[in-house]
PDB file of C-alpha atoms in Angstrom:
ATOM      1  CA  UNK A 211       0.000   0.000   0.000  1.00 46.00           C
ATOM      2  CA  UNK A 212       1.383   3.359  -1.022  1.00 48.00           C
ATOM      3  CA  UNK A 213      -0.024   4.971   2.106  1.00 50.00           C
ATOM      4  CA  UNK A 214       2.038   2.699   4.341  1.00 55.00           C
ATOM      5  CA  UNK A 215       5.430   3.431   2.862  1.00 61.00           C
ATOM      6  CA  UNK A 216       5.179   7.034   1.736  1.00 66.00           C
ATOM      7  CA  UNK A 217       6.786   9.509   4.058  1.00 74.00           C
ATOM      8  CA  UNK A 218       4.222  12.008   5.307  1.00 79.00           C
ATOM      9  CA  UNK A 219       4.681  15.535   3.989  1.00 87.00           C
ATOM     10  CA  UNK A 220       3.351  17.105   7.170  1.00 93.00           C
ATOM     11  CA  UNK A 221       2.212  16.084  10.576  1.00 95.00           C
ATOM     12  CA  UNK A 222      -0.715  17.458  12.527  1.00 96.00           C
ATOM     13  CA  UNK A 223      -0.429  17.493  16.296  1.00 97.00           C
ATOM     14  CA  UNK A 224      -3.684  17.736  18.183  1.00 98.00           C
ATOM     15  CA  UNK A 225      -3.936  18.221  21.926  1.00 98.00           C
ATOM     16  CA  UNK A 226      -7.340  17.670  23.505  1.00 97.00           C
ATOM     17  CA  UNK A 227      -7.972  18.740  27.097  1.00 96.00           C
ATOM     18  CA  UNK A 228     -11.062  18.791  29.299  1.00 95.00           C
ATOM     19  CA  UNK A 229     -12.757  22.189  29.516  1.00 95.00           C
ATOM     20  CA  UNK A 230     -12.097  24.106  32.728  1.00 89.00           C
ATOM     21  CA  UNK A 231     -15.721  23.801  33.891  1.00 88.00           C
ATOM     22  CA  UNK A 232     -15.747  20.021  33.435  1.00 92.00           C
ATOM     23  CA  UNK A 233     -14.957  17.675  36.304  1.00 86.00           C
ATOM     24  CA  UNK A 234     -11.518  16.107  35.670  1.00 91.00           C
ATOM     25  CA  UNK A 235     -11.129  13.317  38.230  1.00 91.00           C
ATOM     26  CA  UNK A 236      -8.106  11.898  36.402  1.00 91.00           C
ATOM     27  CA  UNK A 237      -6.269  15.227  36.621  1.00 94.00           C
ATOM     28  CA  UNK A 238      -7.183  15.567  40.289  1.00 93.00           C
ATOM     29  CA  UNK A 239      -5.970  12.050  41.082  1.00 93.00           C
ATOM     30  CA  UNK A 240      -2.654  12.615  39.295  1.00 95.00           C
ATOM     31  CA  UNK A 241      -2.228  15.918  41.127  1.00 96.00           C
ATOM     32  CA  UNK A 242      -2.842  14.217  44.474  1.00 95.00           C
ATOM     33  CA  UNK A 243      -0.362  11.472  43.621  1.00 95.00           C
ATOM     34  CA  UNK A 244       2.315  14.007  42.675  1.00 97.00           C
ATOM     35  CA  UNK A 245       1.793  15.773  45.995  1.00 96.00           C
ATOM     36  CA  UNK A 246       1.949  12.478  47.909  1.00 95.00           C
ATOM     37  CA  UNK A 247       5.227  11.678  46.152  1.00 96.00           C
ATOM     38  CA  UNK A 248       6.633  14.874  47.558  1.00 96.00           C
ATOM     39  CA  UNK A 249       6.806  17.010  44.419  1.00 96.00           C
ATOM     40  CA  UNK A 250       6.588  20.636  45.490  1.00 94.00           C
ATOM     41  CA  UNK A 251       4.680  23.447  43.864  1.00 95.00           C
ATOM     42  CA  UNK A 252       2.329  21.199  41.906  1.00 95.00           C
ATOM     43  CA  UNK A 253      -0.911  22.906  40.896  1.00 94.00           C
ATOM     44  CA  UNK A 254      -3.937  21.658  38.968  1.00 93.00           C
ATOM     45  CA  UNK A 255      -3.262  18.805  36.523  1.00 94.00           C
ATOM     46  CA  UNK A 256      -5.381  18.206  33.436  1.00 93.00           C
ATOM     47  CA  UNK A 257      -5.291  14.863  31.675  1.00 94.00           C
ATOM     48  CA  UNK A 258      -6.133  14.943  27.990  1.00 95.00           C
ATOM     49  CA  UNK A 259      -5.300  13.254  24.713  1.00 96.00           C
ATOM     50  CA  UNK A 260      -2.600  13.731  22.118  1.00 97.00           C
ATOM     51  CA  UNK A 261      -3.147  12.747  18.499  1.00 97.00           C
ATOM     52  CA  UNK A 262      -0.671  12.755  15.648  1.00 97.00           C
ATOM     53  CA  UNK A 263      -2.049  12.690  12.135  1.00 96.00           C
ATOM     54  CA  UNK A 264       0.252  12.109   9.195  1.00 95.00           C
ATOM     55  CA  UNK A 265      -0.643  14.176   6.162  1.00 93.00           C
ATOM     56  CA  UNK A 266       0.269  13.836   2.517  1.00 90.00           C
ATOM     57  CA  UNK A 267       0.281  16.708   0.040  1.00 86.00           C
ATOM     58  CA  UNK A 268       1.716  20.147   0.660  1.00 83.00           C
ATOM     59  CA  UNK A 269      -1.385  22.267   1.195  1.00 90.00           C
ATOM     60  CA  UNK A 270      -0.857  23.349   4.782  1.00 92.00           C
ATOM     61  CA  UNK A 271      -3.807  25.737   4.959  1.00 93.00           C
ATOM     62  CA  UNK A 272      -6.161  23.257   3.328  1.00 94.00           C
ATOM     63  CA  UNK A 273      -5.041  20.570   5.772  1.00 94.00           C
ATOM     64  CA  UNK A 274      -5.548  22.931   8.687  1.00 96.00           C
ATOM     65  CA  UNK A 275      -9.068  23.801   7.539  1.00 96.00           C
ATOM     66  CA  UNK A 276     -10.019  20.147   7.148  1.00 96.00           C
ATOM     67  CA  UNK A 277      -8.544  19.026  10.441  1.00 97.00           C
ATOM     68  CA  UNK A 278     -10.033  21.964  12.275  1.00 97.00           C
ATOM     69  CA  UNK A 279     -13.434  20.803  11.079  1.00 97.00           C
ATOM     70  CA  UNK A 280     -12.634  17.196  12.053  1.00 97.00           C
ATOM     71  CA  UNK A 281     -11.491  18.319  15.502  1.00 98.00           C
ATOM     72  CA  UNK A 282     -14.721  20.176  16.051  1.00 96.00           C
ATOM     73  CA  UNK A 283     -16.985  17.502  14.625  1.00 96.00           C
ATOM     74  CA  UNK A 284     -15.308  14.280  15.658  1.00 97.00           C
ATOM     75  CA  UNK A 285     -11.894  14.279  17.314  1.00 97.00           C
ATOM     76  CA  UNK A 286     -12.997  16.414  20.249  1.00 97.00           C
ATOM     77  CA  UNK A 287     -16.404  16.944  21.837  1.00 97.00           C
ATOM     78  CA  UNK A 288     -16.913  20.717  22.164  1.00 96.00           C
ATOM     79  CA  UNK A 289     -19.362  20.160  25.036  1.00 96.00           C
ATOM     80  CA  UNK A 290     -16.596  18.910  27.310  1.00 96.00           C
ATOM     81  CA  UNK A 291     -13.261  19.435  25.558  1.00 97.00           C
ATOM     82  CA  UNK A 292     -10.982  22.081  24.069  1.00 97.00           C
ATOM     83  CA  UNK A 293      -8.400  21.327  21.406  1.00 98.00           C
ATOM     84  CA  UNK A 294      -5.207  22.815  20.020  1.00 98.00           C
ATOM     85  CA  UNK A 295      -4.234  22.001  16.458  1.00 98.00           C
ATOM     86  CA  UNK A 296      -0.728  22.462  15.144  1.00 96.00           C
ATOM     87  CA  UNK A 297       0.603  21.512  11.720  1.00 94.00           C
ATOM     88  CA  UNK A 298       4.325  20.830  11.476  1.00 89.00           C
ATOM     89  CA  UNK A 299       6.319  20.350   8.255  1.00 81.00           C
TER      90      UNK A 299
ATOM     91  CA  UNK B 249     -45.279  -2.932  18.340  1.00 93.00           C
ATOM     92  CA  UNK B 250     -42.057  -3.295  16.358  1.00 97.00           C
ATOM     93  CA  UNK B 251     -38.814  -2.344  18.035  1.00 98.00           C
ATOM     94  CA  UNK B 252     -35.498  -1.912  16.252  1.00 98.00           C
ATOM     95  CA  UNK B 253     -32.481  -2.641  18.449  1.00 98.00           C
ATOM     96  CA  UNK B 254     -29.247  -1.336  16.962  1.00 98.00           C
ATOM     97  CA  UNK B 255     -26.132  -3.472  16.841  1.00 98.00           C
ATOM     98  CA  UNK B 256     -22.676  -1.936  16.694  1.00 97.00           C
ATOM     99  CA  UNK B 257     -19.396  -3.820  16.900  1.00 96.00           C
ATOM    100  CA  UNK B 258     -19.051  -4.434  20.684  1.00 96.00           C
ATOM    101  CA  UNK B 259     -22.639  -3.706  21.605  1.00 96.00           C
ATOM    102  CA  UNK B 260     -23.303  -6.162  24.424  1.00 96.00           C
ATOM    103  CA  UNK B 261     -26.782  -5.445  25.789  1.00 97.00           C
ATOM    104  CA  UNK B 262     -28.417  -5.742  22.379  1.00 97.00           C
ATOM    105  CA  UNK B 263     -29.494  -9.328  23.097  1.00 98.00           C
ATOM    106  CA  UNK B 264     -30.924  -8.284  26.454  1.00 98.00           C
ATOM    107  CA  UNK B 265     -32.923  -5.488  24.833  1.00 98.00           C
ATOM    108  CA  UNK B 266     -34.402  -7.714  22.128  1.00 98.00           C
ATOM    109  CA  UNK B 267     -35.112 -10.438  24.694  1.00 98.00           C
ATOM    110  CA  UNK B 268     -36.974  -8.119  27.030  1.00 98.00           C
ATOM    111  CA  UNK B 269     -39.137  -6.520  24.329  1.00 98.00           C
ATOM    112  CA  UNK B 270     -40.189 -10.013  23.199  1.00 98.00           C
ATOM    113  CA  UNK B 271     -40.606 -11.174  26.807  1.00 97.00           C
ATOM    114  CA  UNK B 272     -42.989  -8.275  27.358  1.00 97.00           C
ATOM    115  CA  UNK B 273     -45.071  -9.320  24.355  1.00 97.00           C
ATOM    116  CA  UNK B 274     -43.856  -7.170  21.483  1.00 97.00           C
ATOM    117  CA  UNK B 275     -41.641  -7.759  18.494  1.00 97.00           C
ATOM    118  CA  UNK B 276     -38.035  -6.703  18.259  1.00 98.00           C
ATOM    119  CA  UNK B 277     -35.268  -7.235  15.759  1.00 97.00           C
ATOM    120  CA  UNK B 278     -31.624  -6.321  15.406  1.00 98.00           C
ATOM    121  CA  UNK B 279     -30.554  -3.624  12.986  1.00 98.00           C
ATOM    122  CA  UNK B 280     -26.872  -3.795  11.998  1.00 97.00           C
ATOM    123  CA  UNK B 281     -24.880  -0.557  12.171  1.00 97.00           C
ATOM    124  CA  UNK B 282     -24.179  -0.612   8.421  1.00 97.00           C
ATOM    125  CA  UNK B 283     -27.879  -0.542   7.523  1.00 97.00           C
ATOM    126  CA  UNK B 284     -29.162   2.650   5.952  1.00 96.00           C
ATOM    127  CA  UNK B 285     -32.761   2.066   6.935  1.00 96.00           C
ATOM    128  CA  UNK B 286     -34.648   1.006  10.043  1.00 97.00           C
ATOM    129  CA  UNK B 287     -37.446  -0.648   8.071  1.00 92.00           C
ATOM    130  CA  UNK B 288     -40.899  -0.891   9.616  1.00 93.00           C
ATOM    131  CA  UNK B 289     -40.205   0.365  13.118  1.00 97.00           C
ATOM    132  CA  UNK B 290     -42.305   1.922  15.868  1.00 97.00           C
ATOM    133  CA  UNK B 291     -39.441   2.614  18.262  1.00 98.00           C
ATOM    134  CA  UNK B 292     -35.661   2.338  18.388  1.00 98.00           C
ATOM    135  CA  UNK B 293     -33.475   1.137  21.235  1.00 98.00           C
ATOM    136  CA  UNK B 294     -29.802   2.082  21.151  1.00 98.00           C
ATOM    137  CA  UNK B 295     -28.404  -0.573  23.506  1.00 98.00           C
ATOM    138  CA  UNK B 296     -25.542  -0.678  25.947  1.00 97.00           C
ATOM    139  CA  UNK B 297     -22.045  -1.921  25.318  1.00 96.00           C
ATOM    140  CA  UNK B 298     -18.744  -0.495  24.155  1.00 96.00           C
ATOM    141  CA  UNK B 299     -19.450   0.390  20.531  1.00 95.00           C
ATOM    142  CA  UNK B 300     -16.267   0.438  18.423  1.00 94.00           C
ATOM    143  CA  UNK B 301     -14.296  -0.266  21.601  1.00 93.00           C
ATOM    144  CA  UNK B 302     -15.290   3.156  22.950  1.00 93.00           C
ATOM    145  CA  UNK B 303     -12.205   4.419  21.085  1.00 93.00           C
ATOM    146  CA  UNK B 304     -11.639   8.181  21.089  1.00 95.00           C
ATOM    147  CA  UNK B 305     -14.729   8.801  23.262  1.00 95.00           C
ATOM    148  CA  UNK B 306     -17.721   6.634  24.170  1.00 95.00           C
ATOM    149  CA  UNK B 307     -20.154   6.814  21.269  1.00 95.00           C
ATOM    150  CA  UNK B 308     -17.958   9.112  19.161  1.00 95.00           C
ATOM    151  CA  UNK B 309     -17.472   6.655  16.321  1.00 95.00           C
ATOM    152  CA  UNK B 310     -20.879   4.961  16.485  1.00 95.00           C
ATOM    153  CA  UNK B 311     -22.637   8.259  15.854  1.00 94.00           C
ATOM    154  CA  UNK B 312     -21.192   8.430  12.326  1.00 95.00           C
ATOM    155  CA  UNK B 313     -22.352   4.925  11.369  1.00 96.00           C
ATOM    156  CA  UNK B 314     -24.924   4.670   8.542  1.00 97.00           C
ATOM    157  CA  UNK B 315     -27.689   3.434  10.854  1.00 98.00           C
ATOM    158  CA  UNK B 316     -27.386   6.555  13.011  1.00 98.00           C
ATOM    159  CA  UNK B 317     -28.321   8.719  10.021  1.00 97.00           C
ATOM    160  CA  UNK B 318     -31.522   6.665   9.777  1.00 98.00           C
ATOM    161  CA  UNK B 319     -32.099   7.064  13.535  1.00 98.00           C
ATOM    162  CA  UNK B 320     -31.656  10.826  13.216  1.00 98.00           C
ATOM    163  CA  UNK B 321     -34.252  10.948  10.489  1.00 98.00           C
ATOM    164  CA  UNK B 322     -36.584   8.688  12.487  1.00 98.00           C
ATOM    165  CA  UNK B 323     -36.239  10.989  15.515  1.00 98.00           C
ATOM    166  CA  UNK B 324     -36.738  14.106  13.375  1.00 98.00           C
ATOM    167  CA  UNK B 325     -40.040  12.599  12.259  1.00 97.00           C
ATOM    168  CA  UNK B 326     -41.112  12.184  15.875  1.00 97.00           C
ATOM    169  CA  UNK B 327     -40.182   8.504  16.292  1.00 98.00           C
ATOM    170  CA  UNK B 328     -39.433   7.245  19.812  1.00 98.00           C
ATOM    171  CA  UNK B 329     -35.785   6.507  20.554  1.00 98.00           C
ATOM    172  CA  UNK B 330     -34.388   5.207  23.854  1.00 98.00           C
ATOM    173  CA  UNK B 331     -30.650   5.045  24.429  1.00 98.00           C
ATOM    174  CA  UNK B 332     -29.450   2.884  27.297  1.00 98.00           C
ATOM    175  CA  UNK B 333     -25.955   3.297  28.768  1.00 98.00           C
ATOM    176  CA  UNK B 334     -23.644   3.321  25.703  1.00 98.00           C
ATOM    177  CA  UNK B 335     -26.808   4.181  23.755  1.00 98.00           C
ATOM    178  CA  UNK B 336     -27.195   7.326  25.879  1.00 98.00           C
ATOM    179  CA  UNK B 337     -23.560   8.218  25.156  1.00 98.00           C
ATOM    180  CA  UNK B 338     -24.126   7.694  21.424  1.00 98.00           C
ATOM    181  CA  UNK B 339     -27.243   9.904  21.414  1.00 98.00           C
ATOM    182  CA  UNK B 340     -25.421  12.774  23.138  1.00 98.00           C
ATOM    183  CA  UNK B 341     -22.475  12.448  20.732  1.00 97.00           C
ATOM    184  CA  UNK B 342     -24.953  12.497  17.845  1.00 97.00           C
ATOM    185  CA  UNK B 343     -26.464  15.717  19.151  1.00 97.00           C
ATOM    186  CA  UNK B 344     -29.879  14.072  19.572  1.00 98.00           C
ATOM    187  CA  UNK B 345     -29.622  14.765  23.307  1.00 98.00           C
ATOM    188  CA  UNK B 346     -27.854  17.690  25.003  1.00 98.00           C
ATOM    189  CA  UNK B 347     -24.813  17.382  27.267  1.00 98.00           C
ATOM    190  CA  UNK B 348     -22.184  14.654  27.476  1.00 98.00           C
ATOM    191  CA  UNK B 349     -21.170  11.661  29.600  1.00 98.00           C
ATOM    192  CA  UNK B 350     -17.722  11.687  31.124  1.00 96.00           C
ATOM    193  CA  UNK B 351     -15.565   9.496  33.360  1.00 95.00           C
ATOM    194  CA  UNK B 352     -17.152   8.617  36.709  1.00 96.00           C
ATOM    195  CA  UNK B 353     -15.986  10.950  39.455  1.00 94.00           C
ATOM    196  CA  UNK B 354     -14.622   7.963  41.390  1.00 94.00           C
ATOM    197  CA  UNK B 355     -12.703   6.790  38.297  1.00 93.00           C
ATOM    198  CA  UNK B 356     -14.198   3.365  39.050  1.00 95.00           C
ATOM    199  CA  UNK B 357     -16.395   1.236  36.873  1.00 96.00           C
ATOM    200  CA  UNK B 358     -19.601   0.964  38.922  1.00 96.00           C
ATOM    201  CA  UNK B 359     -21.718  -2.175  38.671  1.00 97.00           C
ATOM    202  CA  UNK B 360     -24.487  -2.135  41.261  1.00 97.00           C
ATOM    203  CA  UNK B 361     -28.142  -1.388  41.892  1.00 97.00           C
ATOM    204  CA  UNK B 362     -29.314   2.192  42.309  1.00 98.00           C
ATOM    205  CA  UNK B 363     -32.581   3.916  43.085  1.00 98.00           C
ATOM    206  CA  UNK B 364     -34.075   6.231  40.510  1.00 98.00           C
ATOM    207  CA  UNK B 365     -36.443   9.053  41.268  1.00 98.00           C
ATOM    208  CA  UNK B 366     -38.660   9.917  38.320  1.00 98.00           C
ATOM    209  CA  UNK B 367     -38.646  13.684  37.887  1.00 98.00           C
ATOM    210  CA  UNK B 368     -41.652  13.804  35.575  1.00 98.00           C
ATOM    211  CA  UNK B 369     -44.182  11.273  34.322  1.00 98.00           C
ATOM    212  CA  UNK B 370     -44.952  13.551  31.395  1.00 97.00           C
ATOM    213  CA  UNK B 371     -42.991  11.680  28.730  1.00 98.00           C
ATOM    214  CA  UNK B 372     -43.338   8.568  26.564  1.00 98.00           C
ATOM    215  CA  UNK B 373     -40.681   6.950  28.775  1.00 98.00           C
ATOM    216  CA  UNK B 374     -42.161   7.616  32.214  1.00 98.00           C
ATOM    217  CA  UNK B 375     -45.960   7.860  31.871  1.00 98.00           C
ATOM    218  CA  UNK B 376     -46.670   4.496  33.540  1.00 98.00           C
ATOM    219  CA  UNK B 377     -44.416   5.047  36.547  1.00 98.00           C
ATOM    220  CA  UNK B 378     -46.575   5.516  39.650  1.00 97.00           C
ATOM    221  CA  UNK B 379     -46.106   8.924  41.265  1.00 94.00           C
ATOM    222  CA  UNK B 380     -43.456   8.795  43.954  1.00 94.00           C
ATOM    223  CA  UNK B 381     -42.373   5.250  43.044  1.00 97.00           C
ATOM    224  CA  UNK B 382     -38.615   4.751  43.312  1.00 98.00           C
ATOM    225  CA  UNK B 383     -37.234   2.412  40.658  1.00 98.00           C
ATOM    226  CA  UNK B 384     -34.512  -0.024  41.659  1.00 98.00           C
ATOM    227  CA  UNK B 385     -32.369  -0.710  38.584  1.00 98.00           C
ATOM    228  CA  UNK B 386     -28.817  -1.821  37.882  1.00 98.00           C
ATOM    229  CA  UNK B 387     -26.035   0.315  36.474  1.00 98.00           C
ATOM    230  CA  UNK B 388     -22.793  -0.867  34.869  1.00 97.00           C
ATOM    231  CA  UNK B 389     -20.583   1.894  33.543  1.00 97.00           C
ATOM    232  CA  UNK B 390     -17.280   3.702  33.873  1.00 97.00           C
ATOM    233  CA  UNK B 391     -18.273   6.828  31.991  1.00 96.00           C
ATOM    234  CA  UNK B 392     -21.740   7.769  33.132  1.00 97.00           C
ATOM    235  CA  UNK B 393     -21.174  11.122  34.761  1.00 98.00           C
ATOM    236  CA  UNK B 394     -23.656  13.398  33.033  1.00 98.00           C
ATOM    237  CA  UNK B 395     -22.351  16.872  32.277  1.00 97.00           C
ATOM    238  CA  UNK B 396     -24.063  19.901  30.780  1.00 97.00           C
ATOM    239  CA  UNK B 397     -23.118  23.566  31.033  1.00 96.00           C
ATOM    240  CA  UNK B 398     -25.171  25.912  33.208  1.00 96.00           C
ATOM    241  CA  UNK B 399     -27.177  27.258  30.287  1.00 97.00           C
ATOM    242  CA  UNK B 400     -28.124  23.765  29.088  1.00 98.00           C
ATOM    243  CA  UNK B 401     -29.071  22.727  32.622  1.00 98.00           C
ATOM    244  CA  UNK B 402     -31.368  25.707  32.981  1.00 98.00           C
ATOM    245  CA  UNK B 403     -33.042  24.744  29.726  1.00 98.00           C
ATOM    246  CA  UNK B 404     -33.345  21.081  30.794  1.00 98.00           C
ATOM    247  CA  UNK B 405     -35.095  22.126  33.982  1.00 98.00           C
ATOM    248  CA  UNK B 406     -37.341  24.728  32.369  1.00 98.00           C
ATOM    249  CA  UNK B 407     -38.544  22.174  29.792  1.00 98.00           C
ATOM    250  CA  UNK B 408     -38.755  19.328  32.332  1.00 98.00           C
ATOM    251  CA  UNK B 409     -36.320  17.245  30.287  1.00 98.00           C
ATOM    252  CA  UNK B 410     -34.732  15.583  33.318  1.00 98.00           C
ATOM    253  CA  UNK B 411     -36.506  12.218  33.567  1.00 98.00           C
ATOM    254  CA  UNK B 412     -34.610  10.270  36.233  1.00 98.00           C
ATOM    255  CA  UNK B 413     -32.235  11.169  39.058  1.00 98.00           C
ATOM    256  CA  UNK B 414     -30.150   8.980  41.360  1.00 98.00           C
ATOM    257  CA  UNK B 415     -31.665   8.923  44.843  1.00 98.00           C
ATOM    258  CA  UNK B 416     -31.210   7.076  48.121  1.00 98.00           C
ATOM    259  CA  UNK B 417     -33.791   4.597  49.447  1.00 97.00           C
ATOM    260  CA  UNK B 418     -35.731   7.529  50.899  1.00 97.00           C
ATOM    261  CA  UNK B 419     -35.912   9.264  47.544  1.00 97.00           C
ATOM    262  CA  UNK B 420     -33.457  12.010  48.475  1.00 98.00           C
ATOM    263  CA  UNK B 421     -31.019  13.246  45.839  1.00 98.00           C
ATOM    264  CA  UNK B 422     -27.837  12.977  47.878  1.00 98.00           C
ATOM    265  CA  UNK B 423     -24.175  12.899  46.874  1.00 97.00           C
ATOM    266  CA  UNK B 424     -23.808   9.416  48.397  1.00 97.00           C
ATOM    267  CA  UNK B 425     -26.609   8.124  46.168  1.00 98.00           C
ATOM    268  CA  UNK B 426     -24.923   9.524  43.074  1.00 98.00           C
ATOM    269  CA  UNK B 427     -22.798   6.678  41.638  1.00 98.00           C
ATOM    270  CA  UNK B 428     -20.867   8.687  39.073  1.00 98.00           C
ATOM    271  CA  UNK B 429     -20.856  12.373  39.992  1.00 97.00           C
ATOM    272  CA  UNK B 430     -23.539  13.348  37.468  1.00 98.00           C
ATOM    273  CA  UNK B 431     -24.606  16.966  37.717  1.00 97.00           C
ATOM    274  CA  UNK B 432     -27.940  17.260  39.609  1.00 98.00           C
ATOM    275  CA  UNK B 433     -27.809  13.450  40.084  1.00 98.00           C
ATOM    276  CA  UNK B 434     -29.059  13.090  36.503  1.00 98.00           C
ATOM    277  CA  UNK B 435     -29.482   9.490  35.367  1.00 98.00           C
ATOM    278  CA  UNK B 436     -31.591  10.142  32.279  1.00 98.00           C
ATOM    279  CA  UNK B 437     -32.997  12.947  30.156  1.00 98.00           C
ATOM    280  CA  UNK B 438     -35.112  13.516  27.070  1.00 98.00           C
ATOM    281  CA  UNK B 439     -34.923  16.019  24.242  1.00 98.00           C
ATOM    282  CA  UNK B 440     -37.117  19.097  24.070  1.00 98.00           C
ATOM    283  CA  UNK B 441     -39.602  17.363  21.794  1.00 98.00           C
ATOM    284  CA  UNK B 442     -39.771  14.480  24.317  1.00 98.00           C
ATOM    285  CA  UNK B 443     -39.399  11.687  21.758  1.00 98.00           C
ATOM    286  CA  UNK B 444     -35.717  10.862  22.362  1.00 98.00           C
ATOM    287  CA  UNK B 445     -34.453   9.776  25.780  1.00 98.00           C
ATOM    288  CA  UNK B 446     -31.222   8.435  27.204  1.00 98.00           C
ATOM    289  CA  UNK B 447     -30.432   6.807  30.544  1.00 98.00           C
ATOM    290  CA  UNK B 448     -27.333   5.248  32.097  1.00 98.00           C
ATOM    291  CA  UNK B 449     -29.146   2.521  34.133  1.00 98.00           C
ATOM    292  CA  UNK B 450     -30.301  -0.752  32.562  1.00 98.00           C
ATOM    293  CA  UNK B 451     -34.077  -1.204  32.891  1.00 98.00           C
ATOM    294  CA  UNK B 452     -33.851  -4.159  30.457  1.00 98.00           C
ATOM    295  CA  UNK B 453     -32.037  -6.091  33.187  1.00 97.00           C
ATOM    296  CA  UNK B 454     -34.770  -5.474  35.743  1.00 97.00           C
ATOM    297  CA  UNK B 455     -37.966  -6.791  34.169  1.00 97.00           C
ATOM    298  CA  UNK B 456     -38.148 -10.434  35.200  1.00 97.00           C
ATOM    299  CA  UNK B 457     -39.179 -12.067  38.461  1.00 95.00           C
ATOM    300  CA  UNK B 458     -36.354 -14.564  38.063  1.00 95.00           C
ATOM    301  CA  UNK B 459     -33.890 -11.679  38.281  1.00 92.00           C
ATOM    302  CA  UNK B 460     -35.505 -10.542  41.501  1.00 91.00           C
ATOM    303  CA  UNK B 461     -36.543  -7.138  40.244  1.00 92.00           C
ATOM    304  CA  UNK B 462     -39.204  -5.936  37.822  1.00 97.00           C
ATOM    305  CA  UNK B 463     -39.022  -2.162  38.264  1.00 98.00           C
ATOM    306  CA  UNK B 464     -37.595  -1.726  34.778  1.00 98.00           C
ATOM    307  CA  UNK B 465     -40.928  -2.778  33.344  1.00 98.00           C
ATOM    308  CA  UNK B 466     -42.472   0.584  34.206  1.00 98.00           C
ATOM    309  CA  UNK B 467     -40.211   2.214  31.632  1.00 98.00           C
ATOM    310  CA  UNK B 468     -41.030  -0.258  28.859  1.00 98.00           C
ATOM    311  CA  UNK B 469     -44.748  -0.183  29.758  1.00 98.00           C
ATOM    312  CA  UNK B 470     -44.553   3.608  29.407  1.00 98.00           C
ATOM    313  CA  UNK B 471     -43.103   3.203  25.918  1.00 98.00           C
ATOM    314  CA  UNK B 472     -45.756   0.649  24.919  1.00 98.00           C
ATOM    315  CA  UNK B 473     -48.466   2.955  26.256  1.00 98.00           C
ATOM    316  CA  UNK B 474     -47.109   5.938  24.337  1.00 98.00           C
ATOM    317  CA  UNK B 475     -46.883   3.899  21.131  1.00 97.00           C
ATOM    318  CA  UNK B 476     -50.433   2.602  21.567  1.00 96.00           C
ATOM    319  CA  UNK B 477     -51.733   6.136  22.022  1.00 94.00           C
ATOM    320  CA  UNK B 478     -49.787   7.287  18.997  1.00 91.00           C
ATOM    321  CA  UNK B 479     -51.202   4.442  16.885  1.00 89.00           C
ATOM    322  CA  UNK B 480     -54.698   5.305  18.125  1.00 87.00           C
ATOM    323  CA  UNK B 481     -54.300   8.909  17.058  1.00 80.00           C
ATOM    324  CA  UNK B 482     -53.065   7.811  13.646  1.00 73.00           C
ATOM    325  CA  UNK B 483     -56.001   5.440  13.159  1.00 72.00           C
ATOM    326  CA  UNK B 484     -58.621   7.966  14.301  1.00 65.00           C
TER     327      UNK B 484
END
């Protein structure tokens, strides 16, 4: 399959985090654990998701537009999550 | 009455749903997620399970399956749709119900019996529940914590869209009785039009004497009653 061997032209990096108003028990638990382990100065922790999407073709703006739509519609849930999309060459 | 019970890869309460509809004297059949049509159907049940492995988010992938387009159309035409557990998650992801379901506050998968207080009997899903009757039903989920922003919650309350809330044996909506941290102890809601509902508990597993609990029947009897009335109106 061509798609398996071809080097991607670009890579999208998507970081999805829970919205501030949404309960984040995972973040809270990790924060507590860090404190118990003795790490000083630890504040709120938010646990999210990181996605890497390999992209072919050189149209950076077109890719951004498409992935922005996909992030909004599918990859994140705007009711509970925020996302950051970055496209790297 | 004809019920369509959807089947996604990794649905696991689909058999239970079909069984209980038949057990209660109606017909039910499975509809595969790749189907584009629901066929001759009076009501749809979106069953529990872990559709598509719950990858990405619970229900996130199932909502884009062909059958969900048919369900959307069915709901838009006023058809009755009940989502149970993963089905509730799918319906919120699909935008057929407001809000979202997130990880339980305890981070634990909770599998136990709870008490449900019915907030309103004015819906096709609650009309046969006796006033003040607490329903004892099982839950089994890790991501059942209902969340909606303040604006959505205000709208849910104003339109009486909250159908069931977790309560203690005295019917009080306490924190201890809330198994997952759901806002306002919400266990189930309906849409504004009142024809689509979702709930985290499993009434289909609480309808038979042999299981020691038949409280779930009130919910299915409500559905049958609503469908009968609807058919009567159509015929008249």
